[in-house]
Amino acid sequence: MSVPNEQMIKGYQPSPHIDESRRFGLVDTVWIVAVLIASIIGFGQYSEALDAYTTGTLFGTAALLAFVGWIWPAMRWLTGIVAVISLYALWQYNTLGADGAIGREALADFQESSFLFKFLLSSTAATMWMVTLYLLSIPTYFIGTLARSNYGLKVGSALVWAGSVMGFVGFFSRWRESYLINMDYGHIPVGNLYEVFIVFAVFTALLYLYYEKRYNNRSLGGFVMLIVGVSLAFLLWYQHDRAAHVIEPLVPALNSWWMKIHVPANFIGYGTFAIAAMVGIAYLIKYKMGGDGPNDRLPKLAVMDDIQYKAIALGFAFFTIATILGAMWAAEAWGGYWSWDPKETWALIVWLNYAAWLHMRLTKGWRGPIMAWWSIGGLLITSFAFLGVNMFLSGLHSYGEL
């Protein structure tokens, strides 16, 4: 088999230069100070319930948020809007359970009696708004792309931003609701398939919005949000058929500090792998239609190739971190770093797949259709590792089965 290279790929152009410079100004300083103050207030409010690990997680998350807000100013607006809405919802909830839990029925009665909570601020209502806005963005993006309508594409982006706000509001509301139902139920909402599908949708959407801004092109939005839409279709089925939205206590194996960092790191990896695969589909469509041309509706092949590479590189880094964290968690929970459990085995397969992808890209110069097909295949492998193992295999991670 001959090795593909830049000269063999029809329509290939060198990757565009992207200015990575970012001046540090007064607004950046204000942003970082605001995040630091918020984290200190949070620590002061909940210090009695925080150990050294969770304290490190709190300030580490604050540092990461400050950095992301510096390199991507749009995240400041998202953070501010989410903070205002979520703090109002939490303040209202705190008036109910200031001294502890109030029970499931009392919480439901309050949500039913309040218009804002019934239709907007409860975790279920906010999540449904997220689902609706994300699903509406798919046809909006595609219509905007086909019609070459910048306005339509901007509306698509606005829908994704609004959906992300509601996803985070639902996340924080669900977190507080778990404690209001029963103090022993309280947990960060990344403990079951319903909750992590929400995390996947929001992370994937936000990561796409970053690449959308970075490459100044919105025409891939329909492709990326399509995979988000598929995950949301599963979420709706899971909620309707299994009542998965009902808050239940964590299984003992998940009641750990490690979950707070292992799961989010994993889903940054899953989200970027999904983006690379959907961009790969767009790449192949354009390639089969003749490549770059004067009537392009999609980004140039070189741009899509570069997005795939950057997405997989970022995802691989976070997936590697998540795998290491998972091994450390396993050592604490089960007494060994690795047990060849089906979930662990398939995580290794995913890691090896993308390690090979990056190796061929960086050392052999592979680009073009073969890498697009590979990224699509990688998504299939990742999907089985994420969901298929839970459905068809059993092991130490069987608590995540459908």
CSV table of C-alpha atoms in Angstrom, one decimal:
chain,number,residue,atom,x,y,z
A,1,MET,CA,0.0,0.0,0.0
A,2,SER,CA,1.4,3.4,-1.0
A,3,VAL,CA,1.7,6.1,1.6
A,4,PRO,CA,-0.5,9.1,0.9
A,5,ASN,CA,1.2,12.4,1.0
A,6,GLU,CA,0.5,16.1,0.4
A,7,GLN,CA,1.3,15.9,-3.3
A,8,MET,CA,-1.0,12.9,-3.8
A,9,ILE,CA,-4.1,14.5,-2.3
A,10,LYS,CA,-6.3,16.3,-4.8
A,11,GLY,CA,-7.0,19.9,-3.8
A,12,TYR,CA,-4.6,19.8,-0.9
A,13,GLN,CA,-3.2,23.2,0.2
A,14,PRO,CA,-0.9,23.9,3.2
A,15,SER,CA,-2.7,24.4,6.4
A,16,PRO,CA,-3.7,28.0,6.9
A,17,HIS,CA,-1.8,30.1,9.3
A,18,ILE,CA,-3.8,31.0,12.4
A,19,ASP,CA,-2.7,33.8,14.5
A,20,GLU,CA,-2.3,32.4,18.0
A,21,SER,CA,-1.2,35.7,19.6
A,22,ARG,CA,-3.4,37.1,22.3
A,23,ARG,CA,-2.6,40.3,24.2
A,24,PHE,CA,-3.1,40.4,27.9
A,25,GLY,CA,-5.1,43.5,28.8
A,26,LEU,CA,-7.2,45.0,31.6
A,27,VAL,CA,-10.3,43.0,30.7
A,28,ASP,CA,-8.3,39.8,31.0
A,29,THR,CA,-7.0,40.8,34.4
A,30,VAL,CA,-10.6,41.6,35.5
A,31,TRP,CA,-11.7,38.3,34.2
A,32,ILE,CA,-9.1,36.3,36.1
A,33,VAL,CA,-9.6,38.2,39.3
A,34,ALA,CA,-13.4,37.6,39.0
A,35,VAL,CA,-12.9,33.9,38.6
A,36,LEU,CA,-10.4,33.8,41.5
A,37,ILE,CA,-12.8,35.7,43.8
A,38,ALA,CA,-15.7,33.4,42.8
A,39,SER,CA,-13.6,30.3,43.6
A,40,ILE,CA,-12.6,31.8,47.0
A,41,ILE,CA,-16.2,32.6,47.8
A,42,GLY,CA,-17.2,29.0,46.8
A,43,PHE,CA,-14.5,27.6,49.0
A,44,GLY,CA,-15.6,29.8,52.0
A,45,GLN,CA,-19.2,28.7,51.5
A,46,TYR,CA,-18.5,25.0,51.4
A,47,SER,CA,-15.1,24.6,53.0
A,48,GLU,CA,-16.4,22.2,55.7
A,49,ALA,CA,-17.5,19.7,53.0
A,50,LEU,CA,-14.3,20.0,51.0
A,51,ASP,CA,-11.2,17.8,51.5
A,52,ALA,CA,-7.8,18.4,50.0
A,53,TYR,CA,-8.7,16.6,46.7
A,54,THR,CA,-12.0,18.5,46.1
A,55,THR,CA,-10.4,21.8,47.1
A,56,GLY,CA,-7.7,21.1,44.5
A,57,THR,CA,-10.4,20.3,42.0
A,58,LEU,CA,-12.2,23.6,42.7
A,59,PHE,CA,-9.2,25.8,42.2
A,60,GLY,CA,-7.9,23.7,39.3
A,61,THR,CA,-11.3,24.2,37.6
A,62,ALA,CA,-11.1,27.9,38.3
A,63,ALA,CA,-7.6,28.1,36.8
A,64,LEU,CA,-8.8,26.2,33.7
A,65,LEU,CA,-11.8,28.4,33.3
A,66,ALA,CA,-9.7,31.6,33.6
A,67,PHE,CA,-7.3,30.3,30.9
A,68,VAL,CA,-10.1,29.3,28.6
A,69,GLY,CA,-11.8,32.7,29.1
A,70,TRP,CA,-8.5,34.4,28.3
A,71,ILE,CA,-7.9,32.6,25.0
A,72,TRP,CA,-11.6,32.5,24.0
A,73,PRO,CA,-13.4,35.7,25.3
A,74,ALA,CA,-16.9,34.4,24.3
A,75,MET,CA,-16.6,32.0,27.2
A,76,ARG,CA,-16.7,35.0,29.6
A,77,TRP,CA,-20.2,35.9,28.4
A,78,LEU,CA,-21.3,32.3,28.6
A,79,THR,CA,-19.9,32.0,32.1
A,80,GLY,CA,-21.6,35.2,33.2
A,81,ILE,CA,-25.0,34.4,31.9
A,82,VAL,CA,-24.9,30.9,33.3
A,83,ALA,CA,-23.7,32.2,36.6
A,84,VAL,CA,-26.6,34.7,36.9
A,85,ILE,CA,-29.3,32.3,35.9
A,86,SER,CA,-27.9,29.4,38.0
A,87,LEU,CA,-27.3,31.5,41.1
A,88,TYR,CA,-30.8,32.7,41.0
A,89,ALA,CA,-32.1,29.1,40.7
A,90,LEU,CA,-29.8,27.9,43.5
A,91,TRP,CA,-30.9,30.9,45.7
A,92,GLN,CA,-34.5,29.9,45.2
A,93,TYR,CA,-33.7,26.3,46.0
A,94,ASN,CA,-31.7,27.2,49.0
A,95,THR,CA,-34.8,28.9,50.5
A,96,LEU,CA,-36.4,25.5,50.5
A,97,GLY,CA,-33.6,23.4,51.9
A,98,ALA,CA,-31.4,25.7,53.8
A,99,ASP,CA,-31.1,23.1,56.6
A,100,GLY,CA,-30.8,20.0,54.4
A,101,ALA,CA,-33.0,17.9,52.2
A,102,ILE,CA,-36.7,18.4,51.7
A,103,GLY,CA,-37.6,15.2,49.9
A,104,ARG,CA,-38.7,14.4,46.4
A,105,GLU,CA,-42.4,15.3,46.8
A,106,ALA,CA,-41.8,18.7,48.3
A,107,LEU,CA,-39.3,19.6,45.6
A,108,ALA,CA,-41.8,18.5,42.9
A,109,ASP,CA,-44.5,20.5,44.5
A,110,PHE,CA,-42.3,23.6,44.5
A,111,GLN,CA,-41.3,23.2,40.8
A,112,GLU,CA,-45.0,22.6,39.9
A,113,SER,CA,-46.1,25.8,41.7
A,114,SER,CA,-43.4,28.0,40.2
A,115,PHE,CA,-43.8,29.0,36.5
A,116,LEU,CA,-40.0,29.7,36.1
A,117,PHE,CA,-39.0,26.4,37.6
A,118,LYS,CA,-41.7,24.4,35.9
A,119,PHE,CA,-40.9,25.7,32.4
A,120,LEU,CA,-37.3,27.0,32.6
A,121,LEU,CA,-35.1,26.6,35.7
A,122,SER,CA,-35.6,23.0,37.0
A,123,SER,CA,-33.1,20.5,35.7
A,124,THR,CA,-35.6,18.7,33.5
A,125,ALA,CA,-37.0,21.9,32.0
A,126,ALA,CA,-33.6,23.4,31.3
A,127,THR,CA,-32.4,20.2,29.7
A,128,MET,CA,-35.4,20.1,27.4
A,129,TRP,CA,-34.7,23.6,26.4
A,130,MET,CA,-31.1,22.5,25.6
A,131,VAL,CA,-32.4,19.6,23.5
A,132,THR,CA,-34.8,21.8,21.6
A,133,LEU,CA,-32.3,24.6,20.8
A,134,TYR,CA,-29.6,22.1,19.8
A,135,LEU,CA,-32.0,20.2,17.5
A,136,LEU,CA,-33.2,23.5,15.9
A,137,SER,CA,-29.6,24.4,15.1
A,138,ILE,CA,-29.2,21.4,12.8
A,139,PRO,CA,-31.6,22.4,10.0
A,140,THR,CA,-30.7,26.1,10.6
A,141,TYR,CA,-27.0,25.4,10.0
A,142,PHE,CA,-27.7,23.3,6.9
A,143,ILE,CA,-30.1,25.8,5.4
A,144,GLY,CA,-27.6,28.6,6.0
A,145,THR,CA,-24.8,26.6,4.4
A,146,LEU,CA,-26.8,25.5,1.3
A,147,ALA,CA,-28.2,29.0,0.8
A,148,ARG,CA,-24.9,30.7,1.6
A,149,SER,CA,-26.7,32.8,4.2
A,150,ASN,CA,-24.4,34.3,6.8
A,151,TYR,CA,-27.5,35.4,8.7
A,152,GLY,CA,-28.8,31.8,8.8
A,153,LEU,CA,-25.4,30.5,10.0
A,154,LYS,CA,-25.3,33.2,12.7
A,155,VAL,CA,-28.7,32.1,13.9
A,156,GLY,CA,-27.5,28.5,14.0
A,157,SER,CA,-24.6,29.6,16.2
A,158,ALA,CA,-26.9,31.6,18.4
A,159,LEU,CA,-29.1,28.5,18.9
A,160,VAL,CA,-26.1,26.5,20.0
A,161,TRP,CA,-24.9,29.1,22.4
A,162,ALA,CA,-28.4,29.4,23.9
A,163,GLY,CA,-28.6,25.6,24.1
A,164,SER,CA,-25.3,25.5,25.9
A,165,VAL,CA,-26.5,28.0,28.5
A,166,MET,CA,-29.5,25.9,29.2
A,167,GLY,CA,-27.4,22.8,29.4
A,168,PHE,CA,-25.3,24.3,32.1
A,169,VAL,CA,-28.3,25.7,34.0
A,170,GLY,CA,-29.8,22.2,33.9
A,171,PHE,CA,-26.5,20.7,35.1
A,172,PHE,CA,-26.2,23.0,38.2
A,173,SER,CA,-29.9,22.7,39.0
A,174,ARG,CA,-29.7,18.9,38.9
A,175,TRP,CA,-26.7,19.1,41.2
A,176,ARG,CA,-28.6,21.1,43.8
A,177,GLU,CA,-31.8,19.0,43.4
A,178,SER,CA,-29.9,15.8,44.2
A,179,TYR,CA,-29.1,17.2,47.6
A,180,LEU,CA,-32.6,18.6,48.2
A,181,ILE,CA,-34.1,15.1,47.5
A,182,ASN,CA,-31.8,13.4,49.9
A,183,MET,CA,-28.4,14.4,51.2
A,184,ASP,CA,-27.1,10.9,50.5
A,185,TYR,CA,-28.2,11.3,46.9
A,186,GLY,CA,-26.1,14.5,46.4
A,187,HIS,CA,-23.5,14.2,43.6
A,188,ILE,CA,-22.1,16.1,40.6
A,189,PRO,CA,-24.4,15.0,37.7
A,190,VAL,CA,-22.0,12.8,35.8
A,191,GLY,CA,-22.9,9.5,37.4
A,192,ASN,CA,-25.2,7.8,34.9
A,193,LEU,CA,-25.8,7.6,31.2
A,194,TYR,CA,-28.5,10.2,31.2
A,195,GLU,CA,-26.2,12.7,32.9
A,196,VAL,CA,-23.1,12.0,30.8
A,197,PHE,CA,-25.1,12.3,27.6
A,198,ILE,CA,-25.9,15.8,28.6
A,199,VAL,CA,-22.3,16.4,29.4
A,200,PHE,CA,-21.3,15.0,26.0
A,201,ALA,CA,-23.8,17.2,24.1
A,202,VAL,CA,-22.7,20.4,25.9
A,203,PHE,CA,-18.9,19.7,25.6
A,204,THR,CA,-19.2,18.8,21.9
A,205,ALA,CA,-21.2,21.9,21.1
A,206,LEU,CA,-18.8,24.2,22.9
A,207,LEU,CA,-15.8,22.6,21.4
A,208,TYR,CA,-17.3,23.0,18.0
A,209,LEU,CA,-18.1,26.7,18.7
A,210,TYR,CA,-14.5,27.2,19.6
A,211,TYR,CA,-13.3,25.8,16.2
A,212,GLU,CA,-16.0,27.8,14.5
A,213,LYS,CA,-14.6,31.0,15.9
A,214,ARG,CA,-11.0,29.9,15.5
A,215,TYR,CA,-11.4,29.2,11.7
A,216,ASN,CA,-14.0,31.9,11.2
A,217,ASN,CA,-16.4,29.5,9.4
A,218,ARG,CA,-19.8,28.3,10.5
A,219,SER,CA,-20.6,25.9,7.6
A,220,LEU,CA,-19.6,22.8,9.4
A,221,GLY,CA,-22.2,23.4,12.2
A,222,GLY,CA,-24.9,21.2,10.7
A,223,PHE,CA,-22.5,18.2,10.5
A,224,VAL,CA,-21.2,18.5,14.0
A,225,MET,CA,-24.6,19.2,15.6
A,226,LEU,CA,-26.0,16.2,13.8
A,227,ILE,CA,-24.0,13.9,16.0
A,228,VAL,CA,-25.1,15.9,19.0
A,229,GLY,CA,-28.6,15.5,17.8
A,230,VAL,CA,-28.2,11.7,17.6
A,231,SER,CA,-27.0,11.6,21.2
A,232,LEU,CA,-30.0,13.8,22.2
A,233,ALA,CA,-32.4,11.4,20.4
A,234,PHE,CA,-31.0,8.6,22.6
A,235,LEU,CA,-31.3,10.9,25.6
A,236,LEU,CA,-35.0,11.5,24.9
A,237,TRP,CA,-35.7,7.8,24.4
A,238,TYR,CA,-33.8,7.0,27.6
A,239,GLN,CA,-35.8,9.5,29.5
A,240,HIS,CA,-39.1,8.4,28.2
A,241,ASP,CA,-38.6,4.7,28.2
A,242,ARG,CA,-36.4,4.3,31.4
A,243,ALA,CA,-37.4,7.4,33.4
A,244,ALA,CA,-33.6,8.1,33.4
A,245,HIS,CA,-34.1,11.8,34.4
A,246,VAL,CA,-35.3,10.7,37.9
A,247,ILE,CA,-32.5,11.5,40.3
A,248,GLU,CA,-31.3,8.4,42.1
A,249,PRO,CA,-28.4,7.8,44.5
A,250,LEU,CA,-25.0,6.9,43.1
A,251,VAL,CA,-23.9,3.3,43.1
A,252,PRO,CA,-21.1,3.0,45.7
A,253,ALA,CA,-18.3,2.5,43.2
A,254,LEU,CA,-19.0,6.0,41.7
A,255,ASN,CA,-19.2,7.8,45.1
A,256,SER,CA,-15.6,9.0,44.7
A,257,TRP,CA,-13.7,12.2,44.2
A,258,TRP,CA,-12.1,10.7,41.1
A,259,MET,CA,-15.4,10.9,39.2
A,260,LYS,CA,-15.4,14.7,39.3
A,261,ILE,CA,-12.2,14.8,37.1
A,262,HIS,CA,-12.2,11.5,35.3
A,263,VAL,CA,-15.6,11.8,33.6
A,264,PRO,CA,-15.2,15.4,32.3
A,265,ALA,CA,-11.8,14.7,30.9
A,266,ASN,CA,-13.1,11.6,29.2
A,267,PHE,CA,-15.9,13.6,27.5
A,268,ILE,CA,-13.7,16.3,26.2
A,269,GLY,CA,-12.0,13.4,24.4
A,270,TYR,CA,-15.2,11.9,23.2
A,271,GLY,CA,-16.5,15.3,22.0
A,272,THR,CA,-13.4,16.2,20.0
A,273,PHE,CA,-13.3,12.7,18.4
A,274,ALA,CA,-16.9,13.2,17.4
A,275,ILE,CA,-16.1,16.6,15.9
A,276,ALA,CA,-13.2,15.1,13.9
A,277,ALA,CA,-15.4,12.3,12.5
A,278,MET,CA,-18.2,14.7,11.4
A,279,VAL,CA,-15.7,17.0,9.8
A,280,GLY,CA,-14.3,13.9,8.1
A,281,ILE,CA,-17.7,13.2,6.6
A,282,ALA,CA,-17.9,16.8,5.3
A,283,TYR,CA,-14.4,16.4,4.0
A,284,LEU,CA,-15.3,13.3,2.0
A,285,ILE,CA,-18.5,14.8,0.6
A,286,LYS,CA,-16.5,17.8,-0.7
A,287,TYR,CA,-13.7,15.6,-2.0
A,288,LYS,CA,-16.1,13.3,-3.9
A,289,MET,CA,-17.7,16.4,-5.4
A,290,GLY,CA,-14.4,17.6,-6.9
A,291,GLY,CA,-12.6,19.3,-4.0
A,292,ASP,CA,-12.0,23.0,-3.7
A,293,GLY,CA,-13.7,25.2,-6.2
A,294,PRO,CA,-15.2,28.7,-6.8
A,295,ASN,CA,-18.7,27.7,-5.6
A,296,ASP,CA,-17.6,26.2,-2.3
A,297,ARG,CA,-20.1,26.0,0.5
A,298,LEU,CA,-17.8,24.2,2.9
A,299,PRO,CA,-14.3,25.2,4.1
A,300,LYS,CA,-11.3,24.3,2.0
A,301,LEU,CA,-10.1,20.7,2.3
A,302,ALA,CA,-6.9,21.9,4.0
A,303,VAL,CA,-8.9,23.7,6.6
A,304,MET,CA,-11.1,20.6,7.3
A,305,ASP,CA,-8.0,18.5,7.5
A,306,ASP,CA,-6.5,20.8,10.0
A,307,ILE,CA,-9.6,20.9,12.1
A,308,GLN,CA,-9.6,17.1,12.3
A,309,TYR,CA,-6.0,17.0,13.3
A,310,LYS,CA,-6.4,19.7,16.0
A,311,ALA,CA,-9.5,18.1,17.4
A,312,ILE,CA,-8.0,14.6,17.6
A,313,ALA,CA,-4.8,16.0,19.1
A,314,LEU,CA,-6.7,17.8,21.8
A,315,GLY,CA,-9.0,14.8,22.4
A,316,PHE,CA,-6.1,12.4,22.6
A,317,ALA,CA,-4.4,14.5,25.3
A,318,PHE,CA,-7.6,14.7,27.4
A,319,PHE,CA,-8.4,11.0,26.8
A,320,THR,CA,-4.9,10.1,27.9
A,321,ILE,CA,-5.3,12.1,31.1
A,322,ALA,CA,-8.7,10.5,31.7
A,323,THR,CA,-7.3,7.0,31.2
A,324,ILE,CA,-4.5,7.7,33.7
A,325,LEU,CA,-7.0,9.1,36.2
A,326,GLY,CA,-9.2,6.1,35.7
A,327,ALA,CA,-6.4,3.7,36.4
A,328,MET,CA,-5.6,5.6,39.7
A,329,TRP,CA,-9.3,5.5,40.6
A,330,ALA,CA,-9.3,1.7,39.9
A,331,ALA,CA,-6.3,1.2,42.2
A,332,GLU,CA,-8.2,3.0,45.0
A,333,ALA,CA,-11.5,1.3,44.4
A,334,TRP,CA,-10.5,-2.3,43.3
A,335,GLY,CA,-6.9,-2.6,44.4
A,336,GLY,CA,-5.3,-2.6,41.0
A,337,TYR,CA,-4.5,-0.1,38.3
A,338,TRP,CA,-5.6,-2.4,35.4
A,339,SER,CA,-7.8,-5.5,35.3
A,340,TRP,CA,-8.6,-5.9,31.6
A,341,ASP,CA,-12.2,-5.1,32.3
A,342,PRO,CA,-14.2,-4.7,29.0
A,343,LYS,CA,-14.5,-1.0,29.6
A,344,GLU,CA,-10.7,-0.7,30.2
A,345,THR,CA,-9.9,-2.9,27.3
A,346,TRP,CA,-12.0,-0.8,24.9
A,347,ALA,CA,-10.6,2.4,26.3
A,348,LEU,CA,-7.1,1.1,25.4
A,349,ILE,CA,-8.4,0.3,21.9
A,350,VAL,CA,-9.6,3.8,21.5
A,351,TRP,CA,-6.3,5.2,22.8
A,352,LEU,CA,-4.3,3.0,20.4
A,353,ASN,CA,-6.5,3.9,17.5
A,354,TYR,CA,-6.0,7.7,17.9
A,355,ALA,CA,-2.3,7.2,18.8
A,356,ALA,CA,-1.8,5.5,15.5
A,357,TRP,CA,-3.8,8.2,13.7
A,358,LEU,CA,-1.6,10.9,15.1
A,359,HIS,CA,1.6,8.8,14.5
A,360,MET,CA,0.7,8.5,10.8
A,361,ARG,CA,-0.1,12.1,10.5
A,362,LEU,CA,3.0,13.4,12.2
A,363,THR,CA,5.6,11.0,11.1
A,364,LYS,CA,4.4,9.8,7.6
A,365,GLY,CA,2.5,13.0,6.6
A,366,TRP,CA,-0.7,11.2,5.9
A,367,ARG,CA,-3.6,13.5,5.1
A,368,GLY,CA,-6.7,13.6,3.0
A,369,PRO,CA,-9.5,11.0,2.5
A,370,ILE,CA,-7.7,8.1,4.2
A,371,MET,CA,-7.5,10.1,7.4
A,372,ALA,CA,-11.1,11.3,7.1
A,373,TRP,CA,-12.2,7.7,6.8
A,374,TRP,CA,-10.0,6.8,9.7
A,375,SER,CA,-11.6,9.5,11.9
A,376,ILE,CA,-15.0,8.2,11.1
A,377,GLY,CA,-14.0,4.7,12.0
A,378,GLY,CA,-12.5,6.0,15.2
A,379,LEU,CA,-15.9,7.4,16.1
A,380,LEU,CA,-17.5,4.0,15.7
A,381,ILE,CA,-14.8,2.5,17.9
A,382,THR,CA,-15.3,5.2,20.5
A,383,SER,CA,-19.1,4.8,20.4
A,384,PHE,CA,-18.8,1.1,21.2
A,385,ALA,CA,-16.3,1.8,24.0
A,386,PHE,CA,-18.7,4.5,25.4
A,387,LEU,CA,-22.1,2.8,24.9
A,388,GLY,CA,-21.7,-0.6,23.3
A,389,VAL,CA,-19.7,-2.0,26.2
A,390,ASN,CA,-22.4,-1.0,28.6
A,391,MET,CA,-25.1,-2.6,26.4
A,392,PHE,CA,-23.4,-5.9,25.4
A,393,LEU,CA,-20.6,-6.7,27.9
A,394,SER,CA,-20.4,-7.0,31.6
A,395,GLY,CA,-17.6,-6.4,34.1
A,396,LEU,CA,-16.5,-4.0,36.8
A,397,HIS,CA,-18.2,-1.2,35.0
A,398,SER,CA,-21.5,-3.0,34.7
A,399,TYR,CA,-23.1,-0.3,36.8
A,400,GLY,CA,-23.4,1.8,33.6
A,401,GLU,CA,-25.5,-0.6,31.7
A,402,LEU,CA,-28.8,0.3,30.2
